[in-house]
């Protein structure tokens, strides 16, 4: 991730020189979170209360301190804090945290094991994401979802966009 002036969030092919690979990428300059807002919402200059799910994962471990260093009230939530597959627990935890913004980075990321445990992978990546989205809706929080390029078939000749059709070749 590095200590650059921007944070990669989103889903997408690329990483553009950062060694990251996600589905559709977009960059949010750190100031946009305080001055311009996310998804059309303007936030105050004092920072944004941000909850990052999957805080023990590769992205979460980098994102929480980077957001905090940018002046935001960043909190990381691990599976020990709440299991995203448990709807009631997710609604409770996000409600209690009262974030302005949730970066949903929790995921079942073991590609090969997902083929052997498709129900578990689906429960986390689909059901867990639905639970987080519902909790954000109930709270009125904005949601940034981080996905993977594995939802695409890899045949595109240009970076994928948010509107490209998906065609996954695996459960993951």
PDB file of C-alpha atoms in Angstrom:
ATOM      1  CA  UNK A   1       0.000   0.000   0.000  1.00  0.00           C
ATOM      2  CA  UNK A   2       2.686   2.447   0.884  1.00  0.00           C
ATOM      3  CA  UNK A   3       2.403   5.906   2.341  1.00  0.00           C
ATOM      4  CA  UNK A   4       1.281   7.634  -0.855  1.00  0.00           C
ATOM      5  CA  UNK A   5      -1.335  10.354  -1.034  1.00  0.00           C
ATOM      6  CA  UNK A   6      -4.136   8.017  -2.077  1.00  0.00           C
ATOM      7  CA  UNK A   7      -5.803   4.820  -0.982  1.00  0.00           C
ATOM      8  CA  UNK A   8      -6.924   2.137  -3.365  1.00  0.00           C
ATOM      9  CA  UNK A   9     -10.433   1.015  -2.620  1.00  0.00           C
ATOM     10  CA  UNK A  10     -12.870  -0.783  -4.819  1.00  0.00           C
ATOM     11  CA  UNK A  11     -12.795  -3.859  -6.871  1.00  0.00           C
ATOM     12  CA  UNK A  12     -10.805  -4.354  -9.955  1.00  0.00           C
ATOM     13  CA  UNK A  13      -8.039  -5.489 -12.159  1.00  0.00           C
ATOM     14  CA  UNK A  14      -4.854  -3.632 -11.459  1.00  0.00           C
ATOM     15  CA  UNK A  15      -2.960  -2.176  -8.616  1.00  0.00           C
ATOM     16  CA  UNK A  16      -1.126  -0.110 -11.181  1.00  0.00           C
ATOM     17  CA  UNK A  17       2.373  -0.363  -9.839  1.00  0.00           C
ATOM     18  CA  UNK A  18       1.347  -1.270  -6.311  1.00  0.00           C
ATOM     19  CA  UNK A  19       1.367  -5.040  -6.652  1.00  0.00           C
ATOM     20  CA  UNK A  20      -2.339  -5.253  -5.809  1.00  0.00           C
ATOM     21  CA  UNK A  21      -4.979  -7.066  -7.831  1.00  0.00           C
ATOM     22  CA  UNK A  22      -8.645  -6.241  -7.384  1.00  0.00           C
ATOM     23  CA  UNK A  23     -11.716  -6.283  -9.742  1.00  0.00           C
ATOM     24  CA  UNK A  24     -12.604  -2.684 -10.751  1.00  0.00           C
ATOM     25  CA  UNK A  25     -10.264  -0.169  -9.162  1.00  0.00           C
ATOM     26  CA  UNK A  26     -10.754   3.402  -8.306  1.00  0.00           C
ATOM     27  CA  UNK A  27      -8.540   5.643  -6.257  1.00  0.00           C
ATOM     28  CA  UNK A  28      -9.845   7.873  -3.505  1.00  0.00           C
ATOM     29  CA  UNK A  29      -7.387  10.600  -2.649  1.00  0.00           C
ATOM     30  CA  UNK A  30      -7.290  10.763   1.139  1.00  0.00           C
ATOM     31  CA  UNK A  31      -8.561  14.375   1.231  1.00  0.00           C
ATOM     32  CA  UNK A  32     -11.756  13.346  -0.560  1.00  0.00           C
ATOM     33  CA  UNK A  33     -12.861  11.472   2.530  1.00  0.00           C
ATOM     34  CA  UNK A  34     -12.870  14.671   4.567  1.00  0.00           C
ATOM     35  CA  UNK A  35     -13.532  17.421   2.029  1.00  0.00           C
ATOM     36  CA  UNK A  36     -15.584  15.987  -0.789  1.00  0.00           C
ATOM     37  CA  UNK A  37     -17.073  12.897   0.815  1.00  0.00           C
ATOM     38  CA  UNK A  38     -17.797   9.469  -0.588  1.00  0.00           C
ATOM     39  CA  UNK A  39     -20.785   8.627  -2.787  1.00  0.00           C
ATOM     40  CA  UNK A  40     -21.884  12.258  -2.879  1.00  0.00           C
ATOM     41  CA  UNK A  41     -21.899  12.788   0.886  1.00  0.00           C
ATOM     42  CA  UNK A  42     -19.875  15.665   2.304  1.00  0.00           C
ATOM     43  CA  UNK A  43     -18.095  15.021   5.577  1.00  0.00           C
ATOM     44  CA  UNK A  44     -16.703  17.497   8.050  1.00  0.00           C
ATOM     45  CA  UNK A  45     -13.079  18.537   8.169  1.00  0.00           C
ATOM     46  CA  UNK A  46     -12.543  16.739  11.479  1.00  0.00           C
ATOM     47  CA  UNK A  47     -12.477  13.320   9.891  1.00  0.00           C
ATOM     48  CA  UNK A  48     -14.780  10.454   9.247  1.00  0.00           C
ATOM     49  CA  UNK A  49     -15.721   7.580  11.548  1.00  0.00           C
ATOM     50  CA  UNK A  50     -14.711   4.568   9.445  1.00  0.00           C
ATOM     51  CA  UNK A  51     -15.144   0.884  10.275  1.00  0.00           C
ATOM     52  CA  UNK A  52     -13.019  -1.573   8.309  1.00  0.00           C
ATOM     53  CA  UNK A  53     -14.198  -5.192   8.304  1.00  0.00           C
ATOM     54  CA  UNK A  54     -11.543  -7.833   7.733  1.00  0.00           C
ATOM     55  CA  UNK A  55      -9.014  -5.817   9.711  1.00  0.00           C
ATOM     56  CA  UNK A  56      -6.672  -8.811  10.112  1.00  0.00           C
ATOM     57  CA  UNK A  57      -6.474  -9.347   6.342  1.00  0.00           C
ATOM     58  CA  UNK A  58      -3.883  -7.931   3.977  1.00  0.00           C
ATOM     59  CA  UNK A  59      -5.967  -4.898   2.995  1.00  0.00           C
ATOM     60  CA  UNK A  60      -7.409  -4.228   6.443  1.00  0.00           C
ATOM     61  CA  UNK A  61      -4.001  -4.289   8.153  1.00  0.00           C
ATOM     62  CA  UNK A  62      -2.805  -1.538   5.801  1.00  0.00           C
ATOM     63  CA  UNK A  63      -6.018   0.426   5.493  1.00  0.00           C
ATOM     64  CA  UNK A  64      -6.814   1.036   9.187  1.00  0.00           C
ATOM     65  CA  UNK A  65      -3.509   2.755  10.040  1.00  0.00           C
ATOM     66  CA  UNK A  66      -3.483   4.677   6.735  1.00  0.00           C
ATOM     67  CA  UNK A  67      -6.961   6.049   7.401  1.00  0.00           C
ATOM     68  CA  UNK A  68      -6.038   6.902  11.000  1.00  0.00           C
ATOM     69  CA  UNK A  69      -2.880   8.669   9.824  1.00  0.00           C
ATOM     70  CA  UNK A  70      -5.063  10.740   7.483  1.00  0.00           C
ATOM     71  CA  UNK A  71      -7.031  12.018  10.470  1.00  0.00           C
ATOM     72  CA  UNK A  72     -10.002   9.697  10.417  1.00  0.00           C
ATOM     73  CA  UNK A  73     -11.446   7.753  13.323  1.00  0.00           C
ATOM     74  CA  UNK A  74     -10.612   4.355  11.846  1.00  0.00           C
ATOM     75  CA  UNK A  75     -11.572   1.166  13.641  1.00  0.00           C
ATOM     76  CA  UNK A  76     -10.757  -2.310  12.463  1.00  0.00           C
ATOM     77  CA  UNK A  77     -13.205  -5.148  13.010  1.00  0.00           C
ATOM     78  CA  UNK A  78     -11.939  -8.720  12.925  1.00  0.00           C
ATOM     79  CA  UNK A  79     -13.879 -11.973  12.852  1.00  0.00           C
ATOM     80  CA  UNK A  80     -13.385 -12.118  16.626  1.00  0.00           C
ATOM     81  CA  UNK A  81     -15.298  -8.803  16.935  1.00  0.00           C
ATOM     82  CA  UNK A  82     -18.204 -10.052  14.811  1.00  0.00           C
ATOM     83  CA  UNK A  83     -18.825 -12.712  12.192  1.00  0.00           C
ATOM     84  CA  UNK A  84     -20.259 -11.125   9.047  1.00  0.00           C
ATOM     85  CA  UNK A  85     -22.167 -14.331   8.295  1.00  0.00           C
ATOM     86  CA  UNK A  86     -24.263 -13.793  11.436  1.00  0.00           C
ATOM     87  CA  UNK A  87     -26.868 -11.224  10.428  1.00  0.00           C
ATOM     88  CA  UNK A  88     -27.944 -10.209  13.932  1.00  0.00           C
ATOM     89  CA  UNK A  89     -24.350  -9.936  15.130  1.00  0.00           C
ATOM     90  CA  UNK A  90     -23.416  -7.814  12.097  1.00  0.00           C
ATOM     91  CA  UNK A  91     -26.398  -5.484  12.545  1.00  0.00           C
ATOM     92  CA  UNK A  92     -25.558  -5.096  16.240  1.00  0.00           C
ATOM     93  CA  UNK A  93     -21.828  -4.534  15.771  1.00  0.00           C
ATOM     94  CA  UNK A  94     -22.153  -1.974  12.985  1.00  0.00           C
ATOM     95  CA  UNK A  95     -25.004  -0.265  14.832  1.00  0.00           C
ATOM     96  CA  UNK A  96     -22.900   0.024  17.988  1.00  0.00           C
ATOM     97  CA  UNK A  97     -19.821   1.221  16.094  1.00  0.00           C
ATOM     98  CA  UNK A  98     -21.965   3.960  14.497  1.00  0.00           C
ATOM     99  CA  UNK A  99     -19.658   4.523  11.507  1.00  0.00           C
ATOM    100  CA  UNK A 100     -20.162   7.119   8.790  1.00  0.00           C
ATOM    101  CA  UNK A 101     -18.482   4.761   6.341  1.00  0.00           C
ATOM    102  CA  UNK A 102     -17.763   1.029   6.288  1.00  0.00           C
ATOM    103  CA  UNK A 103     -15.005  -0.425   4.134  1.00  0.00           C
ATOM    104  CA  UNK A 104     -15.995  -4.061   3.764  1.00  0.00           C
ATOM    105  CA  UNK A 105     -12.737  -5.961   3.360  1.00  0.00           C
ATOM    106  CA  UNK A 106     -13.781  -9.185   5.115  1.00  0.00           C
ATOM    107  CA  UNK A 107     -13.866 -12.082   2.683  1.00  0.00           C
ATOM    108  CA  UNK A 108     -13.218 -15.756   2.162  1.00  0.00           C
ATOM    109  CA  UNK A 109      -9.984 -15.376   0.189  1.00  0.00           C
ATOM    110  CA  UNK A 110      -8.559 -18.889  -0.057  1.00  0.00           C
ATOM    111  CA  UNK A 111      -9.243 -19.507  -3.763  1.00  0.00           C
ATOM    112  CA  UNK A 112      -8.412 -23.243  -3.864  1.00  0.00           C
ATOM    113  CA  UNK A 113     -10.231 -24.016  -0.623  1.00  0.00           C
ATOM    114  CA  UNK A 114     -13.319 -22.196  -1.897  1.00  0.00           C
ATOM    115  CA  UNK A 115     -13.751 -24.996  -4.434  1.00  0.00           C
ATOM    116  CA  UNK A 116     -13.737 -27.534  -1.585  1.00  0.00           C
ATOM    117  CA  UNK A 117     -15.892 -25.383   0.733  1.00  0.00           C
ATOM    118  CA  UNK A 118     -18.299 -23.612  -1.641  1.00  0.00           C
ATOM    119  CA  UNK A 119     -21.002 -23.166   0.996  1.00  0.00           C
ATOM    120  CA  UNK A 120     -18.599 -21.442   3.398  1.00  0.00           C
ATOM    121  CA  UNK A 121     -17.160 -19.216   0.661  1.00  0.00           C
ATOM    122  CA  UNK A 122     -20.687 -18.231  -0.430  1.00  0.00           C
ATOM    123  CA  UNK A 123     -21.781 -17.607   3.159  1.00  0.00           C
ATOM    124  CA  UNK A 124     -18.905 -15.171   3.738  1.00  0.00           C
ATOM    125  CA  UNK A 125     -18.578 -13.492   0.347  1.00  0.00           C
ATOM    126  CA  UNK A 126     -22.266 -13.250  -0.516  1.00  0.00           C
ATOM    127  CA  UNK A 127     -24.223 -13.578   2.718  1.00  0.00           C
ATOM    128  CA  UNK A 128     -21.702 -11.656   4.806  1.00  0.00           C
ATOM    129  CA  UNK A 129     -21.602  -8.845   2.279  1.00  0.00           C
ATOM    130  CA  UNK A 130     -25.406  -8.701   2.219  1.00  0.00           C
ATOM    131  CA  UNK A 131     -25.411  -8.497   6.031  1.00  0.00           C
ATOM    132  CA  UNK A 132     -22.872  -5.659   6.034  1.00  0.00           C
ATOM    133  CA  UNK A 133     -24.827  -3.802   3.334  1.00  0.00           C
ATOM    134  CA  UNK A 134     -28.066  -4.215   5.299  1.00  0.00           C
ATOM    135  CA  UNK A 135     -26.373  -2.997   8.487  1.00  0.00           C
ATOM    136  CA  UNK A 136     -25.014   0.047   6.651  1.00  0.00           C
ATOM    137  CA  UNK A 137     -28.483   0.756   5.287  1.00  0.00           C
ATOM    138  CA  UNK A 138     -30.021   0.494   8.750  1.00  0.00           C
ATOM    139  CA  UNK A 139     -27.343   2.788  10.172  1.00  0.00           C
ATOM    140  CA  UNK A 140     -27.294   5.223   7.248  1.00  0.00           C
ATOM    141  CA  UNK A 141     -23.587   4.561   6.690  1.00  0.00           C
ATOM    142  CA  UNK A 142     -21.923   4.591   3.281  1.00  0.00           C
ATOM    143  CA  UNK A 143     -20.379   1.310   2.139  1.00  0.00           C
ATOM    144  CA  UNK A 144     -17.224   0.708   0.141  1.00  0.00           C
ATOM    145  CA  UNK A 145     -17.021  -2.904  -0.996  1.00  0.00           C
ATOM    146  CA  UNK A 146     -13.728  -4.400  -2.039  1.00  0.00           C
ATOM    147  CA  UNK A 147     -14.096  -7.254  -4.497  1.00  0.00           C
ATOM    148  CA  UNK A 148     -11.805  -9.339  -6.688  1.00  0.00           C
ATOM    149  CA  UNK A 149     -10.973  -9.727 -10.348  1.00  0.00           C
ATOM    150  CA  UNK A 150     -11.984 -13.396 -10.027  1.00  0.00           C
ATOM    151  CA  UNK A 151     -15.563 -12.331 -10.808  1.00  0.00           C
ATOM    152  CA  UNK A 152     -14.385 -11.766 -14.391  1.00  0.00           C
ATOM    153  CA  UNK A 153     -13.264 -14.379 -16.916  1.00  0.00           C
ATOM    154  CA  UNK A 154      -9.980 -12.647 -17.739  1.00  0.00           C
ATOM    155  CA  UNK A 155     -10.702 -12.134 -21.437  1.00  0.00           C
ATOM    156  CA  UNK A 156     -10.902  -8.325 -21.406  1.00  0.00           C
ATOM    157  CA  UNK A 157      -8.178  -6.428 -23.194  1.00  0.00           C
ATOM    158  CA  UNK A 158      -8.556  -3.356 -20.981  1.00  0.00           C
ATOM    159  CA  UNK A 159      -9.000  -2.829 -17.228  1.00  0.00           C
ATOM    160  CA  UNK A 160     -12.442  -3.848 -16.020  1.00  0.00           C
ATOM    161  CA  UNK A 161     -15.023  -1.279 -14.966  1.00  0.00           C
ATOM    162  CA  UNK A 162     -17.865  -1.414 -12.479  1.00  0.00           C
ATOM    163  CA  UNK A 163     -20.376  -2.058 -15.274  1.00  0.00           C
ATOM    164  CA  UNK A 164     -18.576  -4.926 -17.043  1.00  0.00           C
ATOM    165  CA  UNK A 165     -20.476  -8.214 -17.028  1.00  0.00           C
ATOM    166  CA  UNK A 166     -19.152 -10.845 -14.656  1.00  0.00           C
ATOM    167  CA  UNK A 167     -18.354 -14.407 -15.683  1.00  0.00           C
ATOM    168  CA  UNK A 168     -16.588 -16.189 -12.829  1.00  0.00           C
ATOM    169  CA  UNK A 169     -14.907 -19.524 -13.495  1.00  0.00           C
ATOM    170  CA  UNK A 170     -14.826 -20.677  -9.902  1.00  0.00           C
ATOM    171  CA  UNK A 171     -16.790 -20.573  -6.657  1.00  0.00           C
ATOM    172  CA  UNK A 172     -14.357 -18.046  -5.257  1.00  0.00           C
TER     173      UNK A 172
END
